[in-house]
């Protein structure tokens, strides 16, 4: 089902040159390393055909004053890795803002009695005041933990998500956590994810992974009978129910998902993870660390997979099945056959409406490559993509997905993204809430690719149908044709520059 | 298989299909290690009791579901109300991503701001270099007329001095010497977003007014709206009223166009806002009026220092609050309140009289920013309602005293209680133990609505889960009509829902109400 196309590399190179010319010299020199055009790569990689090479620098400090779209380590830990663990209370430790702005915003779906045995869509904060900065917040943290135990006794653990001031004033959240864990007989995890650490959300993921290793694993006797087909799903945050639409497939091919990290997860699912046979990792960027650790320490193999769009789903299911042998492989083929009519019907319905439409993406650390084939399954063309917080290994993997001539932008700035979109005039942009409204003002359809624009799931076969519907409703809505007042001569829109 | 190409189910219906229900039930049973159902039920019931309420209200350290944000959000909102002004927040960069998202989710509009992107090395050595480079980049890339600098708590903890940093940056030609870079220190661990608003507006006024000669222009007024998620509707409505009166006025801080740009193919990073020339001239105004007292305490103090008369209001909404605001304007400007406005007032009163039987005696819980809660409580009492619980997480003891005074002024406030500094988890206990008919707040209240069954009316920032409400005014008599209708719709919808069971309540499901 894969498409064969090349992008207009010359136009993209020109756009890069144009945006760089607008920066002060020092900034231009730094930004240059983050922008490129994907080049053809002849040699085939180990895991299949490499389509191109994306040669940009990444995981480097953002430049001040340019409007980076990135967040911080706290966002990576509380917002991404720990926040979705539903039966624990996550304290945003420090001033009120961080917890307030991230409250209920990532759509990590779960089932539970919120406020009683589940705490996902709540905001627990130590609401630091000046006196806490001056005298330290450890005493306050102790009291907070006690108050949580009194008011929310069914919590199965607590995490302390440090905000910027904690690391600066020298609080010892580790000591508080250790003492209080002993006193209450609960898991209490201090996470040093102060926002100034690292250059983006990414270090927060890493720190959060490490805190699981150091404060959760091997801390309790885990009574659990492991089976031969036990897997953990790692790095699925259940945005709009993604993990559920994935789980249903994995169960259908005969596997037992003993833990899902961390969407809809309980602490128990994390504690017993080392007993599984295989770690299936979806968001490589945010959770590869713990997979590597489990491999080294417990000998659990890990495997990347991709459940966006039927081409990738089929590939991934077969790859996973191969790991477990003929019995699972046979079931897998049946599952693929079972869903084929749905896939065919969805593509028959939407591909004619979307064929040839161009897409620009800018998302976090996985989706800028992972979703590409799903668009291509619908006949769409990816003309540009980039990551907020990818590392070099992500860009290497991106080469397996993007075509020659694709515009690549790392840690893009507001200015660059606007100019690139203006210059390319794609038919759809997929990015985040901060990018949504500027793009729509320009008359270009947009879908949020962090939150699925309040839709989803997009994973799995059930998700692909929703994805196709959403892309279609974004692009083919009549509102885009109403932008020009009929009594005004209309400036020509569409892919003006690309056509030149 | 629940999914089909003909009828595509997204999350809301999809996960209620039997396949998924069963899958989730088995997941819970086999892998989640949940507490037994009975224990969960018991705890849930316990949280509804007076005993739990007492424990909950006795909390000293833990804050759960607060109804406030931090200072820099207010500063960024404030800066958005000035002509071609870019917010530059000095400190960690994640904060700025949060402010932008937060504002965009409410207004459904672009929200621009930049960060100086300080990291660990800056934590050790200070963020001067970030300021110097950052201002240069912002100036060149985004072509602002003014850059308004505020701070995250990181920069505040390490003690970066904005004034000297900005001077340094100018010395290094980051921006031209005469380019306007007002600033405000906005520590997140002091006050809330309303104080950040105050600080930034004051910073901007000081920047332009300091050392300038004031020549009083009699009869002219400055209006400072305060942090207002409804600024789009409110500011335009107030300007209409002021124009009808013929008052000579300047809005100081007006984000109504910035957060309501048209879709016509052009993305406007900047739109509207108080012109810099007008800010300068505003020094000469006879008086400065604040629409939200608790948003402008320091700013008004400064206005007094430069010699202006000042007055402040609590979000002029409803009848008497609007009356007072207009009469004060009239007194300062010497302009009479025209007959058209009196007729408008009469139409609001007419609507209230028409609906009074549905509103009289209704009990409300109201939460939000201090001025808004004051305004709502007052309006509710004007309709014969009782503001049973009035809660402001960022309410001070001065606010508490003022609220008590207001409540004492009406028989409908007799049983009302004021809850300064409390959060929405406390509100949950209040709603269970002393229930009300309606809850007035923002989107966060939906969890209270779900838990306690109290219908929620969204009238305050942030509103994430309903669209476009902020485009309509709440202030003034016209705004009063909007608020009145919103409350009534909620009451009627609820009554219809409760009486819509065929064969059980064919009575009461009336066509005319």
Short mmCIF file of N, CA and C in Angstrom, two decimals, chain A residues 192-327:
data_model
loop_
_atom_site.label_atom_id
_atom_site.label_comp_id
_atom_site.label_asym_id
_atom_site.label_seq_id
_atom_site.Cartn_x
_atom_site.Cartn_y
_atom_site.Cartn_z
N UNK A 192 12.94 13.74 40.35
CA UNK A 192 13.70 15.00 40.24
C UNK A 192 13.55 15.60 38.85
N UNK A 193 12.33 15.95 38.53
CA UNK A 193 12.06 16.39 37.16
C UNK A 193 11.90 17.91 37.09
N UNK A 194 12.68 18.64 37.87
CA UNK A 194 12.61 20.10 37.82
C UNK A 194 12.70 20.57 36.38
N UNK A 195 11.89 21.56 36.06
CA UNK A 195 11.75 22.01 34.68
C UNK A 195 13.02 22.53 34.02
N UNK A 196 13.97 22.97 34.81
CA UNK A 196 15.17 23.53 34.19
C UNK A 196 16.17 22.44 33.81
N UNK A 197 15.89 21.19 34.19
CA UNK A 197 16.83 20.10 33.86
C UNK A 197 16.67 19.71 32.40
N UNK A 198 17.79 19.53 31.74
CA UNK A 198 17.75 19.08 30.35
C UNK A 198 17.26 20.18 29.42
N UNK A 199 16.88 19.77 28.22
CA UNK A 199 16.56 20.77 27.21
C UNK A 199 15.11 20.68 26.75
N UNK A 200 14.37 19.72 27.28
CA UNK A 200 13.00 19.51 26.79
C UNK A 200 12.29 18.55 27.73
N UNK A 201 11.14 18.04 27.29
CA UNK A 201 10.45 17.01 28.05
C UNK A 201 11.32 15.76 28.20
N UNK A 202 12.21 15.57 27.25
CA UNK A 202 12.89 14.29 27.12
C UNK A 202 13.63 13.84 28.38
N UNK A 203 14.36 14.75 28.99
CA UNK A 203 15.08 14.32 30.19
C UNK A 203 14.10 13.93 31.29
N UNK A 204 12.95 14.54 31.30
CA UNK A 204 11.92 14.18 32.27
C UNK A 204 11.47 12.73 32.09
N UNK A 205 11.34 12.29 30.83
CA UNK A 205 11.02 10.88 30.58
C UNK A 205 12.10 10.00 31.20
N UNK A 206 13.34 10.36 30.91
CA UNK A 206 14.46 9.54 31.37
C UNK A 206 14.51 9.48 32.91
N UNK A 207 14.35 10.65 33.53
CA UNK A 207 14.37 10.71 34.99
C UNK A 207 13.22 9.88 35.57
N UNK A 208 12.07 9.97 34.94
CA UNK A 208 10.91 9.20 35.41
C UNK A 208 11.16 7.70 35.25
N UNK A 209 11.73 7.32 34.12
CA UNK A 209 12.10 5.90 33.92
C UNK A 209 13.04 5.44 35.02
N UNK A 210 14.04 6.25 35.29
CA UNK A 210 15.02 5.88 36.32
C UNK A 210 14.36 5.76 37.69
N UNK A 211 13.37 6.61 37.94
CA UNK A 211 12.73 6.56 39.26
C UNK A 211 11.91 5.27 39.41
N UNK A 212 11.43 4.73 38.31
CA UNK A 212 10.74 3.43 38.38
C UNK A 212 11.75 2.35 38.74
N UNK A 213 12.87 2.43 38.07
CA UNK A 213 13.95 1.46 38.35
C UNK A 213 14.38 1.53 39.83
N UNK A 214 14.56 2.74 40.32
CA UNK A 214 15.16 2.91 41.64
C UNK A 214 14.17 2.84 42.80
N UNK A 215 12.91 3.17 42.54
CA UNK A 215 11.96 3.30 43.66
C UNK A 215 10.78 2.35 43.58
N UNK A 216 10.65 1.62 42.45
CA UNK A 216 9.52 0.69 42.34
C UNK A 216 9.99 -0.76 42.20
N UNK A 217 10.87 -1.00 41.24
CA UNK A 217 11.31 -2.37 41.01
C UNK A 217 11.97 -2.97 42.24
N UNK A 218 11.60 -4.22 42.51
CA UNK A 218 12.21 -5.01 43.58
C UNK A 218 12.01 -4.43 44.97
N UNK A 219 10.98 -3.59 45.12
CA UNK A 219 10.73 -3.03 46.44
C UNK A 219 9.70 -3.86 47.21
N UNK A 220 8.97 -4.68 46.48
CA UNK A 220 7.95 -5.51 47.13
C UNK A 220 8.07 -6.92 46.59
N UNK A 221 7.59 -7.89 47.36
CA UNK A 221 7.46 -9.24 46.81
C UNK A 221 6.24 -9.25 45.92
N UNK A 222 6.47 -9.50 44.65
CA UNK A 222 5.35 -9.49 43.72
C UNK A 222 4.87 -10.91 43.49
N UNK A 223 3.66 -11.15 43.95
CA UNK A 223 3.08 -12.49 43.73
C UNK A 223 2.37 -12.49 42.41
N UNK A 224 2.93 -13.17 41.47
CA UNK A 224 2.31 -13.16 40.15
C UNK A 224 2.79 -14.37 39.37
N UNK A 225 1.83 -15.09 38.84
CA UNK A 225 2.17 -16.26 38.05
C UNK A 225 2.32 -15.86 36.58
N UNK A 226 3.53 -15.94 36.10
CA UNK A 226 3.78 -15.51 34.73
C UNK A 226 3.40 -16.62 33.75
N UNK A 227 2.91 -16.21 32.60
CA UNK A 227 2.55 -17.16 31.56
C UNK A 227 3.48 -17.03 30.36
N UNK A 228 3.37 -17.95 29.43
CA UNK A 228 4.31 -17.96 28.29
C UNK A 228 4.09 -16.82 27.31
N UNK A 229 2.91 -16.25 27.30
CA UNK A 229 2.62 -15.21 26.32
C UNK A 229 2.43 -13.84 26.98
N UNK A 230 3.09 -13.66 28.09
CA UNK A 230 2.95 -12.40 28.82
C UNK A 230 3.79 -11.30 28.19
N UNK A 231 3.14 -10.18 27.91
CA UNK A 231 3.88 -9.02 27.40
C UNK A 231 3.50 -7.78 28.19
N UNK A 232 4.43 -6.83 28.20
CA UNK A 232 4.09 -5.48 28.65
C UNK A 232 3.99 -4.59 27.43
N UNK A 233 3.00 -3.72 27.44
CA UNK A 233 2.98 -2.66 26.44
C UNK A 233 3.61 -1.44 27.10
N UNK A 234 4.67 -0.95 26.51
CA UNK A 234 5.42 0.16 27.11
C UNK A 234 5.31 1.38 26.21
N UNK A 235 5.00 2.52 26.83
CA UNK A 235 4.95 3.75 26.04
C UNK A 235 3.67 3.90 25.26
N UNK A 236 2.56 3.42 25.81
CA UNK A 236 1.26 3.77 25.25
C UNK A 236 0.49 4.46 26.36
N UNK A 237 0.19 5.73 26.16
CA UNK A 237 -0.39 6.54 27.24
C UNK A 237 -1.91 6.59 27.17
N UNK A 238 -2.45 5.76 26.29
CA UNK A 238 -3.91 5.64 26.20
C UNK A 238 -4.60 6.95 25.91
N UNK A 239 -3.99 7.74 25.04
CA UNK A 239 -4.61 9.00 24.62
C UNK A 239 -5.89 8.65 23.86
N UNK A 240 -7.00 9.13 24.34
CA UNK A 240 -8.28 8.83 23.70
C UNK A 240 -8.57 7.35 23.62
N UNK A 241 -7.86 6.54 24.41
CA UNK A 241 -8.11 5.10 24.43
C UNK A 241 -7.20 4.28 23.52
N UNK A 242 -6.09 4.86 23.08
CA UNK A 242 -5.15 4.16 22.18
C UNK A 242 -4.74 2.78 22.69
N UNK A 243 -4.43 2.73 23.97
CA UNK A 243 -3.91 1.47 24.52
C UNK A 243 -4.97 0.39 24.51
N UNK A 244 -6.21 0.81 24.64
CA UNK A 244 -7.30 -0.17 24.64
C UNK A 244 -7.51 -0.73 23.23
N UNK A 245 -7.42 0.17 22.23
CA UNK A 245 -7.59 -0.29 20.85
C UNK A 245 -6.40 -1.16 20.42
N UNK A 246 -5.29 -1.07 21.14
CA UNK A 246 -4.13 -1.92 20.87
C UNK A 246 -4.25 -3.25 21.63
N UNK A 247 -4.63 -3.13 22.88
CA UNK A 247 -4.74 -4.31 23.73
C UNK A 247 -5.68 -5.35 23.13
N UNK A 248 -6.78 -4.86 22.58
CA UNK A 248 -7.79 -5.77 22.05
C UNK A 248 -7.18 -6.64 20.94
N UNK A 249 -6.26 -6.07 20.16
CA UNK A 249 -5.60 -6.82 19.09
C UNK A 249 -4.59 -7.81 19.65
N UNK A 250 -3.81 -7.34 20.63
CA UNK A 250 -2.78 -8.21 21.20
C UNK A 250 -3.43 -9.41 21.89
N UNK A 251 -4.55 -9.16 22.54
CA UNK A 251 -5.26 -10.29 23.16
C UNK A 251 -5.82 -11.23 22.11
N UNK A 252 -6.31 -10.63 21.02
CA UNK A 252 -6.87 -11.47 19.96
C UNK A 252 -5.84 -12.39 19.33
N UNK A 253 -4.59 -11.96 19.25
CA UNK A 253 -3.57 -12.85 18.67
C UNK A 253 -3.02 -13.82 19.71
N UNK A 254 -3.56 -13.77 20.91
CA UNK A 254 -3.22 -14.79 21.90
C UNK A 254 -2.22 -14.37 22.96
N UNK A 255 -1.92 -13.09 23.02
CA UNK A 255 -0.99 -12.64 24.05
C UNK A 255 -1.75 -12.17 25.29
N UNK A 256 -1.02 -12.09 26.40
CA UNK A 256 -1.60 -11.62 27.65
C UNK A 256 -0.88 -10.33 28.01
N UNK A 257 -1.61 -9.23 28.00
CA UNK A 257 -0.97 -7.95 28.33
C UNK A 257 -1.02 -7.78 29.85
N UNK A 258 0.11 -8.03 30.50
CA UNK A 258 0.09 -8.01 31.96
C UNK A 258 0.28 -6.60 32.51
N UNK A 259 0.82 -5.73 31.68
CA UNK A 259 0.98 -4.36 32.14
C UNK A 259 0.95 -3.41 30.97
N UNK A 260 0.30 -2.27 31.16
CA UNK A 260 0.36 -1.23 30.14
C UNK A 260 0.97 0.02 30.76
N UNK A 261 2.04 0.48 30.18
CA UNK A 261 2.74 1.66 30.72
C UNK A 261 2.54 2.82 29.81
N UNK A 262 2.00 3.87 30.32
CA UNK A 262 1.42 3.96 31.63
C UNK A 262 -0.05 4.38 31.53
N UNK A 263 -0.61 4.37 30.32
CA UNK A 263 -2.03 4.74 30.21
C UNK A 263 -2.91 3.72 30.91
N UNK A 264 -3.84 4.17 31.72
CA UNK A 264 -4.77 3.31 32.44
C UNK A 264 -4.04 2.30 33.33
N UNK A 265 -2.83 2.63 33.74
CA UNK A 265 -2.04 1.66 34.52
C UNK A 265 -2.30 1.79 36.01
N UNK A 266 -2.10 0.67 36.69
CA UNK A 266 -2.01 0.73 38.15
C UNK A 266 -0.56 0.43 38.53
N UNK A 267 -0.23 0.77 39.76
CA UNK A 267 1.14 0.51 40.23
C UNK A 267 1.47 -0.97 40.10
N UNK A 268 0.48 -1.82 40.35
CA UNK A 268 0.72 -3.27 40.27
C UNK A 268 1.23 -3.68 38.89
N UNK A 269 0.70 -3.03 37.86
CA UNK A 269 1.12 -3.37 36.50
C UNK A 269 2.58 -3.02 36.26
N UNK A 270 3.03 -2.03 36.98
CA UNK A 270 4.43 -1.62 36.82
C UNK A 270 5.34 -2.54 37.63
N UNK A 271 4.87 -2.86 38.82
CA UNK A 271 5.67 -3.70 39.71
C UNK A 271 5.95 -5.08 39.12
N UNK A 272 4.98 -5.62 38.41
CA UNK A 272 5.19 -6.99 37.95
C UNK A 272 5.78 -7.07 36.54
N UNK A 273 6.02 -5.92 35.95
CA UNK A 273 6.55 -5.91 34.59
C UNK A 273 7.77 -6.81 34.39
N UNK A 274 8.70 -6.85 35.34
CA UNK A 274 9.88 -7.68 35.12
C UNK A 274 9.59 -9.18 34.96
N UNK A 275 8.36 -9.59 35.17
CA UNK A 275 8.03 -11.01 35.02
C UNK A 275 7.57 -11.36 33.60
N UNK A 276 7.37 -10.36 32.77
CA UNK A 276 6.84 -10.62 31.43
C UNK A 276 7.91 -11.21 30.51
N UNK A 277 7.44 -11.71 29.36
CA UNK A 277 8.36 -12.35 28.43
C UNK A 277 8.91 -11.37 27.40
N UNK A 278 8.14 -10.35 27.12
CA UNK A 278 8.56 -9.42 26.07
C UNK A 278 8.01 -8.04 26.37
N UNK A 279 8.84 -7.03 26.14
CA UNK A 279 8.35 -5.66 26.23
C UNK A 279 8.09 -5.11 24.84
N UNK A 280 6.87 -4.72 24.61
CA UNK A 280 6.50 -4.12 23.33
C UNK A 280 6.49 -2.62 23.52
N UNK A 281 7.36 -1.94 22.80
CA UNK A 281 7.47 -0.49 23.05
C UNK A 281 6.91 0.31 21.90
N UNK A 282 5.97 1.16 22.24
CA UNK A 282 5.38 2.03 21.22
C UNK A 282 6.11 3.35 21.19
N UNK A 283 6.05 4.11 22.30
CA UNK A 283 6.78 5.37 22.31
C UNK A 283 8.22 5.11 22.76
N UNK A 284 9.04 4.88 21.77
CA UNK A 284 10.45 4.57 22.02
C UNK A 284 11.13 5.71 22.77
N UNK A 285 10.84 6.94 22.36
CA UNK A 285 11.54 8.08 22.93
C UNK A 285 11.36 8.18 24.45
N UNK A 286 10.15 7.96 24.92
CA UNK A 286 9.91 8.23 26.34
C UNK A 286 10.17 7.03 27.24
N UNK A 287 10.30 5.84 26.70
CA UNK A 287 10.40 4.69 27.59
C UNK A 287 11.45 3.65 27.18
N UNK A 288 12.33 4.00 26.25
CA UNK A 288 13.34 3.00 25.87
C UNK A 288 14.28 2.70 27.03
N UNK A 289 14.43 3.69 27.92
CA UNK A 289 15.40 3.54 29.01
C UNK A 289 15.05 2.35 29.91
N UNK A 290 13.79 2.27 30.27
CA UNK A 290 13.38 1.22 31.20
C UNK A 290 13.38 -0.13 30.48
N UNK A 291 13.13 -0.13 29.17
CA UNK A 291 13.18 -1.38 28.41
C UNK A 291 14.62 -1.91 28.38
N UNK A 292 15.54 -1.01 28.17
CA UNK A 292 16.95 -1.43 28.16
C UNK A 292 17.35 -1.97 29.53
N UNK A 293 16.86 -1.29 30.56
CA UNK A 293 17.16 -1.75 31.91
C UNK A 293 16.59 -3.14 32.16
N UNK A 294 15.35 -3.34 31.77
CA UNK A 294 14.73 -4.66 32.00
C UNK A 294 15.42 -5.74 31.17
N UNK A 295 15.94 -5.35 30.06
CA UNK A 295 16.68 -6.31 29.24
C UNK A 295 17.99 -6.72 29.94
N UNK A 296 18.69 -5.72 30.42
CA UNK A 296 19.97 -6.00 31.09
C UNK A 296 19.77 -6.77 32.38
N UNK A 297 18.81 -6.29 33.17
CA UNK A 297 18.66 -6.82 34.53
C UNK A 297 17.87 -8.13 34.55
N UNK A 298 16.82 -8.20 33.74
CA UNK A 298 15.92 -9.35 33.84
C UNK A 298 15.88 -10.19 32.56
N UNK A 299 16.67 -9.78 31.57
CA UNK A 299 16.73 -10.55 30.33
C UNK A 299 15.45 -10.51 29.51
N UNK A 300 14.68 -9.45 29.66
CA UNK A 300 13.45 -9.36 28.87
C UNK A 300 13.75 -8.64 27.56
N UNK A 301 13.46 -9.34 26.46
CA UNK A 301 13.67 -8.71 25.16
C UNK A 301 12.67 -7.57 24.97
N UNK A 302 13.01 -6.64 24.12
CA UNK A 302 12.04 -5.60 23.77
C UNK A 302 12.00 -5.39 22.28
N UNK A 303 10.88 -4.91 21.85
CA UNK A 303 10.64 -4.80 20.41
C UNK A 303 9.82 -3.55 20.15
N UNK A 304 10.25 -2.76 19.20
CA UNK A 304 9.44 -1.59 18.83
C UNK A 304 8.32 -2.03 17.90
N UNK A 305 7.20 -1.40 18.00
CA UNK A 305 6.12 -1.69 17.07
C UNK A 305 5.37 -0.41 16.77
N UNK A 306 4.48 -0.48 15.81
CA UNK A 306 3.77 0.71 15.36
C UNK A 306 2.34 0.32 15.00
N UNK A 307 1.39 0.85 15.74
CA UNK A 307 -0.02 0.50 15.51
C UNK A 307 -0.80 1.63 14.84
N UNK A 308 -0.10 2.50 14.10
CA UNK A 308 -0.79 3.54 13.33
C UNK A 308 -0.99 3.07 11.90
N UNK A 309 -2.20 2.87 11.50
CA UNK A 309 -2.49 2.54 10.10
C UNK A 309 -2.26 1.08 9.79
N UNK A 310 -3.06 0.53 8.86
CA UNK A 310 -3.05 -0.91 8.61
C UNK A 310 -1.70 -1.47 8.15
N UNK A 311 -0.94 -0.73 7.34
CA UNK A 311 0.34 -1.28 6.87
C UNK A 311 1.26 -1.56 8.04
N UNK A 312 1.37 -0.59 8.93
CA UNK A 312 2.25 -0.76 10.09
C UNK A 312 1.66 -1.77 11.07
N UNK A 313 0.36 -1.78 11.22
CA UNK A 313 -0.25 -2.72 12.17
C UNK A 313 0.04 -4.15 11.73
N UNK A 314 -0.16 -4.41 10.44
CA UNK A 314 0.10 -5.77 9.94
C UNK A 314 1.56 -6.16 10.13
N UNK A 315 2.45 -5.26 9.74
CA UNK A 315 3.89 -5.53 9.91
C UNK A 315 4.21 -5.82 11.37
N UNK A 316 3.69 -4.97 12.24
CA UNK A 316 4.02 -5.09 13.65
C UNK A 316 3.44 -6.37 14.25
N UNK A 317 2.19 -6.66 13.90
CA UNK A 317 1.57 -7.88 14.44
C UNK A 317 2.39 -9.11 14.04
N UNK A 318 2.82 -9.13 12.78
CA UNK A 318 3.58 -10.30 12.31
C UNK A 318 4.93 -10.39 12.99
N UNK A 319 5.53 -9.23 13.20
CA UNK A 319 6.85 -9.21 13.86
C UNK A 319 6.72 -9.70 15.30
N UNK A 320 5.67 -9.24 15.95
CA UNK A 320 5.44 -9.66 17.34
C UNK A 320 5.16 -11.16 17.38
N UNK A 321 4.31 -11.62 16.46
CA UNK A 321 3.93 -13.03 16.44
C UNK A 321 5.15 -13.93 16.22
N UNK A 322 6.01 -13.48 15.36
CA UNK A 322 7.21 -14.27 15.03
C UNK A 322 8.02 -14.55 16.29
N UNK A 323 8.02 -13.61 17.19
CA UNK A 323 8.75 -13.78 18.44
C UNK A 323 8.20 -14.95 19.26
N UNK A 324 6.90 -15.21 19.11
CA UNK A 324 6.28 -16.25 19.94
C UNK A 324 6.05 -17.57 19.22
N UNK A 325 6.24 -17.60 17.91
CA UNK A 325 6.15 -18.87 17.20
C UNK A 325 4.83 -19.15 16.51
N UNK A 326 4.73 -20.35 15.89
CA UNK A 326 3.66 -20.70 14.97
C UNK A 326 2.25 -20.52 15.53
N UNK A 327 2.03 -20.88 16.80
CA UNK A 327 0.67 -20.81 17.32
C UNK A 327 0.14 -19.38 17.26
#
